[in-house]
Amino acid sequence: MSTSNGFTWIDGTLVDLAPDECERLLGTHAVGRIAWNGPAAPTVLPVNFIVADSEIWFRTTARSSLSREIDDLPVTFQVDEVDEFTRSGWSVQVHGTAHIVYDAARLPRTWPGIETWPAGAHALHVVIEQREITGRRLLPS
Amino acid sequence: MSTSNGFTWIDGTLVDLAPDECERLLGTHAVGRIAWNGPAAPTVLPVNFIVADSEIWFRTTARSSLSREIDDLPVTFQVDEVDEFTRSGWSVQVHGTAHIVYDAARLPRTWPGIETWPAGAHALHVVIEQREITGRRLLPS
């Protein structure tokens, strides 16, 4: 229990989410965060993404640190939602291996395309070969 | 330029943020993400945090993977804000070293406390010794 702004809150409960619920939540957002082990510490950057055939896809520019540092390496993709009013939310993370895809034949057959909000050419497609998906939900009290 | 739902969007512009603007934005949120190089890939988890004397502080439980894996190691702390309607937002990341603080004398003199939303004892305080703060804003078109 904690007190804030004159209200007394009963603290929330954290529950683990089943993989299929994690997959569903992942599909509800247009922006997630790609994290990889940079030279000294993790780098965490928001990107526009889609889920196609259960795989996470996003785009990057040819000159980005992302394109130089993640190909064929372990990465984590994270999406969350936070409700500051009810003090609740959820977080999903996917562990896997990133691959830069140069061959258009590798794109999913039903390819919706990926809209990137920032201007400029985002010529490189990146797919995450998923190894594990986990998530937690913080229930409001 | 991209087309979605019948609207035509002029894509947004990404600009780097100055450190003082990054610091200011960091202080506007109650939840950020702690990322560290786990055994195989980064782990990215949302936590409640505060900024006190320009340092990021959060709490964890004694039995968490966080408490076992981050003490005195490089970490990244990330906060962002995304507006899906205007397709804009910002992201700030702090690179630094995490320290679990066992000595109450190490807490900042003006200590506001840290409210954690999940229930349970979050007995361990963690501070991030900041090495670098960077951020970007995606301007709406």
Short mmCIF file of C-alpha atoms in Angstrom, two decimals:
data_model
loop_
_atom_site.label_atom_id
_atom_site.label_comp_id
_atom_site.label_asym_id
_atom_site.label_seq_id
_atom_site.Cartn_x
_atom_site.Cartn_y
_atom_site.Cartn_z
CA MET A 1 0.00 0.00 0.00
CA SER A 2 1.31 3.45 -0.81
CA THR A 3 -0.01 6.95 -0.44
CA SER A 4 0.14 9.55 -3.17
CA ASN A 5 -1.64 12.87 -3.63
CA GLY A 6 -3.93 12.09 -0.75
CA PHE A 7 -5.09 8.78 -2.23
CA THR A 8 -4.24 5.43 -0.79
CA TRP A 9 -3.34 2.84 -3.34
CA ILE A 10 -3.42 -0.88 -2.90
CA ASP A 11 -0.42 -2.05 -4.84
CA GLY A 12 -0.96 -4.12 -7.95
CA THR A 13 -0.24 -7.74 -8.69
CA LEU A 14 2.29 -8.92 -11.28
CA VAL A 15 1.28 -11.98 -13.28
CA ASP A 16 3.19 -13.85 -15.97
CA LEU A 17 1.54 -13.94 -19.39
CA ALA A 18 1.16 -17.03 -21.56
CA PRO A 19 3.01 -16.95 -24.90
CA ASP A 20 -0.17 -16.64 -26.97
CA GLU A 21 -1.29 -13.65 -24.91
CA CYS A 22 2.16 -12.11 -25.41
CA GLU A 23 1.81 -12.61 -29.18
CA ARG A 24 -1.59 -10.97 -29.16
CA LEU A 25 -0.40 -7.94 -27.18
CA LEU A 26 2.60 -7.54 -29.46
CA GLY A 27 0.23 -7.06 -32.38
CA THR A 28 -1.61 -4.18 -30.72
CA HIS A 29 1.21 -1.64 -31.10
CA ALA A 30 2.93 0.10 -34.01
CA VAL A 31 6.08 0.96 -32.04
CA GLY A 32 8.35 -1.37 -30.10
CA ARG A 33 11.91 -1.20 -28.85
CA ILE A 34 14.83 -3.06 -30.30
CA ALA A 35 17.62 -3.73 -27.83
CA TRP A 36 21.01 -5.22 -28.52
CA ASN A 37 24.29 -5.57 -26.72
CA GLY A 38 26.27 -2.59 -27.93
CA PRO A 39 30.03 -2.31 -27.46
CA ALA A 40 29.72 -1.15 -23.82
CA ALA A 41 26.07 -1.44 -22.81
CA PRO A 42 22.71 -2.24 -24.34
CA THR A 43 21.24 0.10 -26.91
CA VAL A 44 17.46 0.52 -26.78
CA LEU A 45 15.71 2.30 -29.65
CA PRO A 46 12.04 2.61 -30.62
CA VAL A 47 11.13 1.37 -34.10
CA ASN A 48 7.99 0.89 -36.14
CA PHE A 49 7.31 -2.80 -36.59
CA ILE A 50 4.82 -5.36 -37.77
CA VAL A 51 4.18 -8.98 -36.93
CA ALA A 52 3.82 -11.19 -40.04
CA ASP A 53 3.63 -14.99 -39.89
CA SER A 54 4.52 -14.72 -36.17
CA GLU A 55 7.76 -12.91 -36.95
CA ILE A 56 8.71 -9.37 -35.96
CA TRP A 57 9.80 -7.18 -38.86
CA PHE A 58 11.11 -3.64 -38.93
CA ARG A 59 13.15 -1.41 -41.21
CA THR A 60 16.30 0.61 -40.78
CA THR A 61 18.59 2.79 -42.83
CA ALA A 62 21.75 1.43 -44.38
CA ARG A 63 23.93 3.79 -42.36
CA SER A 64 22.40 3.19 -38.90
CA SER A 65 24.26 1.76 -35.91
CA LEU A 66 21.49 -0.83 -35.88
CA SER A 67 22.38 -2.09 -39.35
CA ARG A 68 26.07 -2.25 -38.48
CA GLU A 69 25.65 -3.97 -35.12
CA ILE A 70 22.76 -6.43 -35.09
CA ASP A 71 22.98 -8.74 -38.09
CA ASP A 72 22.90 -12.39 -36.98
CA LEU A 73 23.25 -11.41 -33.32
CA PRO A 74 21.03 -11.89 -30.26
CA VAL A 75 18.53 -9.10 -29.76
CA THR A 76 15.53 -8.38 -27.59
CA PHE A 77 12.35 -6.75 -28.81
CA GLN A 78 10.19 -5.12 -26.18
CA VAL A 79 6.70 -3.64 -26.21
CA ASP A 80 4.77 -2.34 -23.27
CA GLU A 81 1.76 -0.31 -22.24
CA VAL A 82 1.58 1.75 -19.08
CA ASP A 83 -1.49 3.34 -17.53
CA GLU A 84 -0.31 6.00 -15.10
CA PHE A 85 -3.81 6.54 -13.73
CA THR A 86 -4.63 2.97 -12.72
CA ARG A 87 -0.93 2.18 -12.18
CA SER A 88 -1.17 -0.90 -14.32
CA GLY A 89 0.17 -2.16 -17.60
CA TRP A 90 1.95 -4.96 -19.38
CA SER A 91 5.30 -5.66 -20.93
CA VAL A 92 6.32 -8.27 -23.48
CA GLN A 93 9.81 -9.15 -24.55
CA VAL A 94 10.97 -11.36 -27.38
CA HIS A 95 14.45 -12.84 -27.32
CA GLY A 96 15.84 -13.93 -30.65
CA THR A 97 18.35 -13.36 -33.40
CA ALA A 98 18.19 -10.43 -35.80
CA HIS A 99 18.76 -10.95 -39.49
CA ILE A 100 19.04 -8.26 -42.11
CA VAL A 101 17.08 -9.50 -45.10
CA TYR A 102 18.51 -8.65 -48.51
CA ASP A 103 16.46 -11.15 -50.47
CA ALA A 104 12.89 -10.10 -51.24
CA ALA A 105 11.96 -13.77 -51.55
CA ARG A 106 12.46 -14.02 -47.78
CA LEU A 107 9.59 -11.59 -47.08
CA PRO A 108 6.37 -13.23 -45.86
CA ARG A 109 4.01 -14.16 -48.66
CA THR A 110 1.26 -11.95 -47.30
CA TRP A 111 3.42 -8.89 -46.94
CA PRO A 112 1.62 -5.85 -45.58
CA GLY A 113 4.68 -3.58 -45.76
CA ILE A 114 6.06 -1.62 -42.83
CA GLU A 115 5.27 2.05 -42.46
CA THR A 116 8.09 3.97 -40.82
CA TRP A 117 7.20 7.30 -39.27
CA PRO A 118 10.58 9.01 -39.72
CA ALA A 119 11.31 10.35 -43.19
CA GLY A 120 14.07 8.92 -45.35
CA ALA A 121 14.84 5.63 -46.98
CA HIS A 122 14.66 2.68 -44.61
CA ALA A 123 15.95 0.29 -47.19
CA LEU A 124 16.96 -2.57 -44.96
CA HIS A 125 14.42 -5.06 -43.64
CA VAL A 126 15.19 -6.79 -40.38
CA VAL A 127 13.47 -9.91 -39.09
CA ILE A 128 13.79 -11.39 -35.62
CA GLU A 129 14.08 -15.16 -35.48
CA GLN A 130 12.18 -15.72 -32.26
CA ARG A 131 13.60 -17.95 -29.57
CA GLU A 132 11.45 -17.04 -26.58
CA ILE A 133 8.54 -14.73 -25.79
CA THR A 134 7.70 -13.74 -22.24
CA GLY A 135 5.58 -11.09 -20.63
CA ARG A 136 4.06 -9.79 -17.46
CA ARG A 137 0.95 -7.86 -16.64
CA LEU A 138 0.62 -5.56 -13.68
CA LEU A 139 -3.01 -5.76 -12.62
CA PRO A 140 -4.59 -2.66 -11.13
CA SER A 141 -5.40 -3.13 -7.50
CA MET B 1 5.37 10.23 -47.63
CA SER B 2 3.18 7.26 -46.81
CA THR B 3 -0.49 6.50 -47.18
CA SER B 4 -2.61 4.97 -44.46
CA ASN B 5 -6.33 4.67 -44.00
CA GLY B 6 -6.92 7.06 -46.85
CA PHE B 7 -4.75 9.82 -45.37
CA THR B 8 -1.45 10.88 -46.81
CA TRP B 9 1.26 11.49 -44.24
CA ILE B 10 4.36 13.55 -44.73
CA ASP B 11 6.98 11.61 -42.81
CA GLY B 12 8.45 13.14 -39.68
CA THR B 13 11.90 14.46 -38.97
CA LEU B 14 14.25 12.94 -36.39
CA VAL B 15 16.33 15.43 -34.40
CA ASP B 16 18.93 14.79 -31.72
CA LEU B 17 18.15 16.19 -28.28
CA ALA B 18 20.56 18.18 -26.12
CA PRO B 19 21.50 16.57 -22.79
CA ASP B 20 19.55 19.11 -20.70
CA GLU B 21 16.41 18.46 -22.74
CA CYS B 22 16.96 14.71 -22.26
CA GLU B 23 17.22 15.27 -18.49
CA ARG B 24 14.01 17.28 -18.49
CA LEU B 25 12.07 14.64 -20.46
CA LEU B 26 13.36 11.90 -18.18
CA GLY B 27 11.70 13.65 -15.26
CA THR B 28 8.26 13.65 -16.89
CA HIS B 29 7.62 9.91 -16.52
CA ALA B 30 7.10 7.51 -13.63
CA VAL B 31 8.05 4.39 -15.60
CA GLY B 32 11.21 3.73 -17.56
CA ARG B 33 12.97 0.63 -18.83
CA ILE B 34 16.11 -0.86 -17.40
CA ALA B 35 18.15 -2.85 -19.90
CA TRP B 36 21.22 -4.93 -19.25
CA ASN B 37 23.25 -7.50 -21.09
CA GLY B 38 21.81 -10.76 -19.86
CA PRO B 39 23.58 -14.07 -20.37
CA ALA B 40 22.41 -14.43 -23.99
CA ALA B 41 20.69 -11.20 -24.97
CA PRO B 42 19.59 -7.93 -23.41
CA THR B 43 16.83 -7.95 -20.83
CA VAL B 44 14.46 -4.97 -20.94
CA LEU B 45 12.05 -4.45 -18.04
CA PRO B 46 9.83 -1.54 -17.05
CA VAL B 47 10.41 -0.11 -13.56
CA ASN B 48 9.14 2.79 -11.51
CA PHE B 49 11.90 5.34 -11.07
CA ILE B 50 12.74 8.81 -9.90
CA VAL B 51 15.47 11.29 -10.74
CA ALA B 52 17.16 12.75 -7.64
CA ASP B 53 20.27 14.94 -7.80
CA SER B 54 20.48 14.07 -11.52
CA GLU B 55 20.69 10.36 -10.74
CA ILE B 56 18.20 7.67 -11.73
CA TRP B 57 16.96 5.56 -8.84
CA PHE B 58 14.66 2.57 -8.77
CA ARG B 59 13.88 -0.36 -6.49
CA THR B 60 13.84 -4.09 -6.93
CA THR B 61 13.23 -7.21 -4.90
CA ALA B 62 16.08 -9.17 -3.38
CA ARG B 63 15.24 -12.25 -5.43
CA SER B 64 14.90 -10.62 -8.86
CA SER B 65 17.10 -11.41 -11.87
CA LEU B 66 17.80 -7.70 -11.88
CA SER B 67 19.35 -7.79 -8.41
CA ARG B 68 21.46 -10.81 -9.31
CA GLU B 69 22.68 -9.55 -12.66
CA ILE B 70 23.21 -5.78 -12.70
CA ASP B 71 25.30 -4.75 -9.69
CA ASP B 72 28.35 -2.72 -10.81
CA LEU B 73 27.66 -3.53 -14.47
CA PRO B 74 26.88 -1.39 -17.52
CA VAL B 75 23.18 -0.75 -17.99
CA THR B 76 20.96 1.40 -20.13
CA PHE B 77 17.89 3.20 -18.89
CA GLN B 78 15.34 4.18 -21.50
CA VAL B 79 12.23 6.35 -21.44
CA ASP B 80 10.08 7.30 -24.38
CA GLU B 81 6.77 8.78 -25.39
CA VAL B 82 4.90 7.83 -28.53
CA ASP B 83 1.91 9.57 -30.06
CA GLU B 84 0.28 7.16 -32.49
CA PHE B 85 -2.07 9.82 -33.86
CA THR B 86 0.51 12.43 -34.87
CA ARG B 87 3.14 9.74 -35.44
CA SER B 88 5.65 11.56 -33.31
CA GLY B 89 7.46 11.09 -30.04
CA TRP B 90 10.77 11.09 -28.28
CA SER B 91 13.17 8.61 -26.74
CA VAL B 92 15.93 9.16 -24.19
CA GLN B 93 18.54 6.65 -23.14
CA VAL B 94 21.05 6.85 -20.32
CA HIS B 95 24.16 4.70 -20.42
CA GLY B 96 25.84 4.10 -17.10
CA THR B 97 26.71 1.67 -14.36
CA ALA B 98 24.16 0.23 -11.95
CA HIS B 99 24.94 0.02 -8.26
CA ILE B 100 22.82 -1.68 -5.64
CA VAL B 101 22.84 0.63 -2.62
CA TYR B 102 22.92 -1.04 0.77
CA ASP B 103 23.96 2.03 2.73
CA ALA B 104 21.17 4.49 3.53
CA ALA B 105 23.79 7.24 3.80
CA ARG B 106 24.22 6.95 0.03
CA LEU B 107 20.65 8.06 -0.64
CA PRO B 108 20.28 11.68 -1.83
CA ARG B 109 19.81 14.19 0.98
CA THR B 110 16.47 15.31 -0.41
CA TRP B 111 15.06 11.84 -0.73
CA PRO B 112 11.50 11.74 -2.06
CA GLY B 113 11.23 7.95 -1.91
CA ILE B 114 10.27 5.75 -4.84
CA GLU B 115 6.74 4.44 -5.18
CA THR B 116 6.62 1.06 -6.83
CA TRP B 117 3.32 0.03 -8.38
CA PRO B 118 3.67 -3.74 -7.95
CA ALA B 119 2.95 -5.07 -4.49
CA GLY B 120 5.63 -6.64 -2.36
CA ALA B 121 8.85 -5.57 -0.73
CA HIS B 122 11.23 -3.85 -3.11
CA ALA B 123 13.95 -3.65 -0.52
CA LEU B 124 16.91 -2.97 -2.78
CA HIS B 125 17.65 0.50 -4.06
CA VAL B 126 19.51 0.78 -7.34
CA VAL B 127 21.21 3.92 -8.63
CA ILE B 128 22.63 4.45 -12.10
CA GLU B 129 25.96 6.21 -12.26
CA GLN B 130 25.40 8.13 -15.48
CA ARG B 131 28.03 8.14 -18.20
CA GLU B 132 26.09 9.48 -21.15
CA ILE B 133 22.60 10.69 -21.92
CA THR B 134 21.28 10.90 -25.46
CA GLY B 135 17.90 11.29 -27.05
CA ARG B 136 15.98 11.90 -30.21
CA ARG B 137 12.68 13.50 -31.02
CA LEU B 138 10.54 12.55 -33.97
CA LEU B 139 8.77 15.74 -35.01
CA PRO B 140 5.30 15.39 -36.48
CA SER B 141 5.25 16.40 -40.11
#
